[in-house]
Amino acid sequence: MSVSVELNHLIIPSRNNRESAEFLANLLGLEVGDEWGPFIPVETRNGVRLDFASVPEADLRLQHYCFLVPEDDFDAVFARLLETGVTYSADPQMKQIGEINHNHGGRGVYFLDPGGNGMEIITQPYEPERRRPTAW
C-alpha cells in the first residue's frame, strides 16, 4: 500500500544559521522567513521548508543538499554564485574546480555554503523518468 507523503521540512545544521539562510535565499531567489526558536527558515517553491540551525563547530558533519532549478534560471543562479566568490566544481570531489558539468543533458555545479554544507545546483534530475525538457 502506497501512502501519499511529501517532504515538509529539514533542519540544516550550520555555523551561523542566519548567514547560511541568507546565502541560500539570495542564491536561489527565495525569501528568508521569520526566525522561529533556533531556526531561520527558507521555503522552496514546492513548499519544502529548510530550517537552518546554528550548531557548535564540533557537531558539524558534511551534509549534501541538491536543488533542481529550471534551465532558464541556471545562468542567473550561477551568476549570483560567482558573485559570492565561493569555489565551485563540476564534481562532488571538487577536482574539476571552476567547471560546470553537463550531466543528463543539463548543467550543474557543486559548492560549500558558509555553514560547511555541500550544495549542488542542477537543471536535470538524475533519474531518467523525472527528466524534463530543457525549458520548464
PDB file of C-alpha atoms in Angstrom:
ATOM      1  CA  MET A   1       0.000   0.000   0.000  1.00  0.00           C
ATOM      2  CA  SER A   2       1.425   3.352  -1.047  1.00  0.00           C
ATOM      3  CA  VAL A   3       0.969   6.323   1.268  1.00  0.00           C
ATOM      4  CA  SER A   4       0.707   9.862  -0.059  1.00  0.00           C
ATOM      5  CA  VAL A   5       3.708  11.568   1.510  1.00  0.00           C
ATOM      6  CA  GLU A   6       5.617  14.769   0.847  1.00  0.00           C
ATOM      7  CA  LEU A   7       8.742  16.171   2.423  1.00  0.00           C
ATOM      8  CA  ASN A   8       7.708  19.074   4.679  1.00  0.00           C
ATOM      9  CA  HIS A   9      10.906  20.407   6.256  1.00  0.00           C
ATOM     10  CA  LEU A  10      14.553  19.713   7.007  1.00  0.00           C
ATOM     11  CA  ILE A  11      16.809  21.024   9.748  1.00  0.00           C
ATOM     12  CA  ILE A  12      20.111  22.122   8.230  1.00  0.00           C
ATOM     13  CA  PRO A  13      22.963  22.466  10.729  1.00  0.00           C
ATOM     14  CA  SER A  14      25.196  25.463  10.184  1.00  0.00           C
ATOM     15  CA  ARG A  15      27.970  27.525  11.754  1.00  0.00           C
ATOM     16  CA  ASN A  16      25.669  30.564  11.565  1.00  0.00           C
ATOM     17  CA  ASN A  17      22.003  29.958  10.785  1.00  0.00           C
ATOM     18  CA  ARG A  18      21.263  33.477   9.524  1.00  0.00           C
ATOM     19  CA  GLU A  19      24.334  33.638   7.276  1.00  0.00           C
ATOM     20  CA  SER A  20      23.548  30.264   5.695  1.00  0.00           C
ATOM     21  CA  ALA A  21      19.830  31.006   5.266  1.00  0.00           C
ATOM     22  CA  GLU A  22      20.527  34.365   3.629  1.00  0.00           C
ATOM     23  CA  PHE A  23      23.211  32.841   1.388  1.00  0.00           C
ATOM     24  CA  LEU A  24      20.829  30.191   0.031  1.00  0.00           C
ATOM     25  CA  ALA A  25      17.850  32.536  -0.238  1.00  0.00           C
ATOM     26  CA  ASN A  26      19.884  35.108  -2.173  1.00  0.00           C
ATOM     27  CA  LEU A  27      21.371  32.438  -4.406  1.00  0.00           C
ATOM     28  CA  LEU A  28      18.043  30.857  -5.341  1.00  0.00           C
ATOM     29  CA  GLY A  29      15.882  33.986  -5.267  1.00  0.00           C
ATOM     30  CA  LEU A  30      13.900  32.810  -2.238  1.00  0.00           C
ATOM     31  CA  GLU A  31      12.719  34.577   0.928  1.00  0.00           C
ATOM     32  CA  VAL A  32      14.154  34.198   4.409  1.00  0.00           C
ATOM     33  CA  GLY A  33      11.268  33.610   6.809  1.00  0.00           C
ATOM     34  CA  ASP A  34      10.806  34.813  10.364  1.00  0.00           C
ATOM     35  CA  GLU A  35      13.073  33.287  12.978  1.00  0.00           C
ATOM     36  CA  TRP A  36      11.277  30.591  14.935  1.00  0.00           C
ATOM     37  CA  GLY A  37      13.087  29.386  18.044  1.00  0.00           C
ATOM     38  CA  PRO A  38      16.573  28.319  16.953  1.00  0.00           C
ATOM     39  CA  PHE A  39      15.610  28.164  13.264  1.00  0.00           C
ATOM     40  CA  ILE A  40      15.892  30.554  10.322  1.00  0.00           C
ATOM     41  CA  PRO A  41      13.601  29.152   7.584  1.00  0.00           C
ATOM     42  CA  VAL A  42      13.847  29.336   3.806  1.00  0.00           C
ATOM     43  CA  GLU A  43      10.976  27.818   1.835  1.00  0.00           C
ATOM     44  CA  THR A  44      11.413  26.361  -1.650  1.00  0.00           C
ATOM     45  CA  ARG A  45       8.933  26.794  -4.493  1.00  0.00           C
ATOM     46  CA  ASN A  46       7.479  23.321  -3.858  1.00  0.00           C
ATOM     47  CA  GLY A  47       6.788  24.121  -0.192  1.00  0.00           C
ATOM     48  CA  VAL A  48       9.704  22.354   1.491  1.00  0.00           C
ATOM     49  CA  ARG A  49      10.975  24.455   4.399  1.00  0.00           C
ATOM     50  CA  LEU A  50      14.695  24.433   5.137  1.00  0.00           C
ATOM     51  CA  ASP A  51      15.231  25.326   8.800  1.00  0.00           C
ATOM     52  CA  PHE A  52      18.805  26.500   9.359  1.00  0.00           C
ATOM     53  CA  ALA A  53      20.061  25.906  12.900  1.00  0.00           C
ATOM     54  CA  SER A  54      23.340  27.114  14.391  1.00  0.00           C
ATOM     55  CA  VAL A  55      25.317  24.271  15.956  1.00  0.00           C
ATOM     56  CA  PRO A  56      28.754  24.116  17.575  1.00  0.00           C
ATOM     57  CA  GLU A  57      31.601  23.663  15.075  1.00  0.00           C
ATOM     58  CA  ALA A  58      32.479  20.281  16.624  1.00  0.00           C
ATOM     59  CA  ASP A  59      28.974  18.992  15.824  1.00  0.00           C
ATOM     60  CA  LEU A  60      29.040  19.897  12.122  1.00  0.00           C
ATOM     61  CA  ARG A  61      29.163  16.990   9.689  1.00  0.00           C
ATOM     62  CA  LEU A  62      29.226  17.291   5.924  1.00  0.00           C
ATOM     63  CA  GLN A  63      25.704  17.144   4.535  1.00  0.00           C
ATOM     64  CA  HIS A  64      24.629  17.371   0.906  1.00  0.00           C
ATOM     65  CA  TYR A  65      21.626  19.224  -0.483  1.00  0.00           C
ATOM     66  CA  CYS A  66      20.748  19.345  -4.172  1.00  0.00           C
ATOM     67  CA  PHE A  67      18.462  21.961  -5.715  1.00  0.00           C
ATOM     68  CA  LEU A  68      16.772  21.447  -9.075  1.00  0.00           C
ATOM     69  CA  VAL A  69      16.353  24.726 -10.971  1.00  0.00           C
ATOM     70  CA  PRO A  70      14.872  25.345 -14.421  1.00  0.00           C
ATOM     71  CA  GLU A  71      17.433  25.546 -17.221  1.00  0.00           C
ATOM     72  CA  ASP A  72      16.212  29.079 -17.955  1.00  0.00           C
ATOM     73  CA  ASP A  73      17.131  30.157 -14.391  1.00  0.00           C
ATOM     74  CA  PHE A  74      20.534  28.481 -14.178  1.00  0.00           C
ATOM     75  CA  ASP A  75      22.506  31.411 -15.602  1.00  0.00           C
ATOM     76  CA  ALA A  76      21.042  33.858 -13.063  1.00  0.00           C
ATOM     77  CA  VAL A  77      21.627  31.473 -10.144  1.00  0.00           C
ATOM     78  CA  PHE A  78      25.151  30.743 -11.351  1.00  0.00           C
ATOM     79  CA  ALA A  79      25.903  34.477 -11.720  1.00  0.00           C
ATOM     80  CA  ARG A  80      24.829  35.023  -8.101  1.00  0.00           C
ATOM     81  CA  LEU A  81      27.046  32.108  -7.053  1.00  0.00           C
ATOM     82  CA  LEU A  82      30.013  33.707  -8.826  1.00  0.00           C
ATOM     83  CA  GLU A  83      29.315  36.998  -7.022  1.00  0.00           C
ATOM     84  CA  THR A  84      29.768  35.235  -3.669  1.00  0.00           C
ATOM     85  CA  GLY A  85      33.304  34.163  -4.572  1.00  0.00           C
ATOM     86  CA  VAL A  86      32.559  30.593  -3.466  1.00  0.00           C
ATOM     87  CA  THR A  87      34.683  27.863  -5.058  1.00  0.00           C
ATOM     88  CA  TYR A  88      32.589  25.602  -7.278  1.00  0.00           C
ATOM     89  CA  SER A  89      33.257  22.425  -9.210  1.00  0.00           C
ATOM     90  CA  ALA A  90      31.683  20.158 -11.812  1.00  0.00           C
ATOM     91  CA  ASP A  91      32.080  17.167  -9.476  1.00  0.00           C
ATOM     92  CA  PRO A  92      31.391  16.422  -5.790  1.00  0.00           C
ATOM     93  CA  GLN A  93      35.047  15.559  -5.122  1.00  0.00           C
ATOM     94  CA  MET A  94      35.925  19.161  -6.103  1.00  0.00           C
ATOM     95  CA  LYS A  95      38.508  18.021  -8.671  1.00  0.00           C
ATOM     96  CA  GLN A  96      37.026  19.977 -11.586  1.00  0.00           C
ATOM     97  CA  ILE A  97      37.243  23.410  -9.958  1.00  0.00           C
ATOM     98  CA  GLY A  98      35.750  26.251 -11.967  1.00  0.00           C
ATOM     99  CA  GLU A  99      33.863  23.934 -14.320  1.00  0.00           C
ATOM    100  CA  ILE A 100      30.164  23.233 -14.896  1.00  0.00           C
ATOM    101  CA  ASN A 101      29.011  19.660 -15.504  1.00  0.00           C
ATOM    102  CA  HIS A 102      26.611  18.736 -18.289  1.00  0.00           C
ATOM    103  CA  ASN A 103      25.271  15.519 -16.792  1.00  0.00           C
ATOM    104  CA  HIS A 104      21.976  14.109 -18.052  1.00  0.00           C
ATOM    105  CA  GLY A 105      21.605  16.817 -20.701  1.00  0.00           C
ATOM    106  CA  GLY A 106      21.583  19.629 -18.147  1.00  0.00           C
ATOM    107  CA  ARG A 107      24.039  21.722 -16.171  1.00  0.00           C
ATOM    108  CA  GLY A 108      25.197  21.537 -12.578  1.00  0.00           C
ATOM    109  CA  VAL A 109      27.747  22.661 -10.012  1.00  0.00           C
ATOM    110  CA  TYR A 110      28.842  21.663  -6.512  1.00  0.00           C
ATOM    111  CA  PHE A 111      29.980  24.056  -3.757  1.00  0.00           C
ATOM    112  CA  LEU A 112      30.011  24.568   0.013  1.00  0.00           C
ATOM    113  CA  ASP A 113      27.706  27.056   1.708  1.00  0.00           C
ATOM    114  CA  PRO A 114      29.046  29.302   4.509  1.00  0.00           C
ATOM    115  CA  GLY A 115      27.870  26.720   7.054  1.00  0.00           C
ATOM    116  CA  GLY A 116      30.048  23.995   5.533  1.00  0.00           C
ATOM    117  CA  ASN A 117      27.218  22.087   3.842  1.00  0.00           C
ATOM    118  CA  GLY A 118      27.719  20.515   0.435  1.00  0.00           C
ATOM    119  CA  MET A 119      25.350  22.114  -2.057  1.00  0.00           C
ATOM    120  CA  GLU A 120      24.514  21.222  -5.631  1.00  0.00           C
ATOM    121  CA  ILE A 121      22.524  23.078  -8.269  1.00  0.00           C
ATOM    122  CA  ILE A 122      21.261  21.014 -11.233  1.00  0.00           C
ATOM    123  CA  THR A 123      18.918  21.586 -14.154  1.00  0.00           C
ATOM    124  CA  GLN A 124      18.070  17.919 -14.788  1.00  0.00           C
ATOM    125  CA  PRO A 125      17.245  15.205 -12.231  1.00  0.00           C
ATOM    126  CA  TYR A 126      19.459  12.130 -12.065  1.00  0.00           C
ATOM    127  CA  GLU A 127      16.506   9.795 -12.600  1.00  0.00           C
ATOM    128  CA  PRO A 128      15.705   9.388 -16.339  1.00  0.00           C
ATOM    129  CA  GLU A 129      11.957   9.147 -15.725  1.00  0.00           C
ATOM    130  CA  ARG A 130      11.977  12.543 -13.971  1.00  0.00           C
ATOM    131  CA  ARG A 131      13.945  14.467 -16.600  1.00  0.00           C
ATOM    132  CA  ARG A 132      12.247  17.414 -18.200  1.00  0.00           C
ATOM    133  CA  PRO A 133      12.515  19.211 -21.496  1.00  0.00           C
ATOM    134  CA  THR A 134      15.181  21.908 -21.247  1.00  0.00           C
ATOM    135  CA  ALA A 135      12.567  24.610 -20.618  1.00  0.00           C
ATOM    136  CA  TRP A 136      10.055  24.111 -17.792  1.00  0.00           C
TER     137      TRP A 136
END
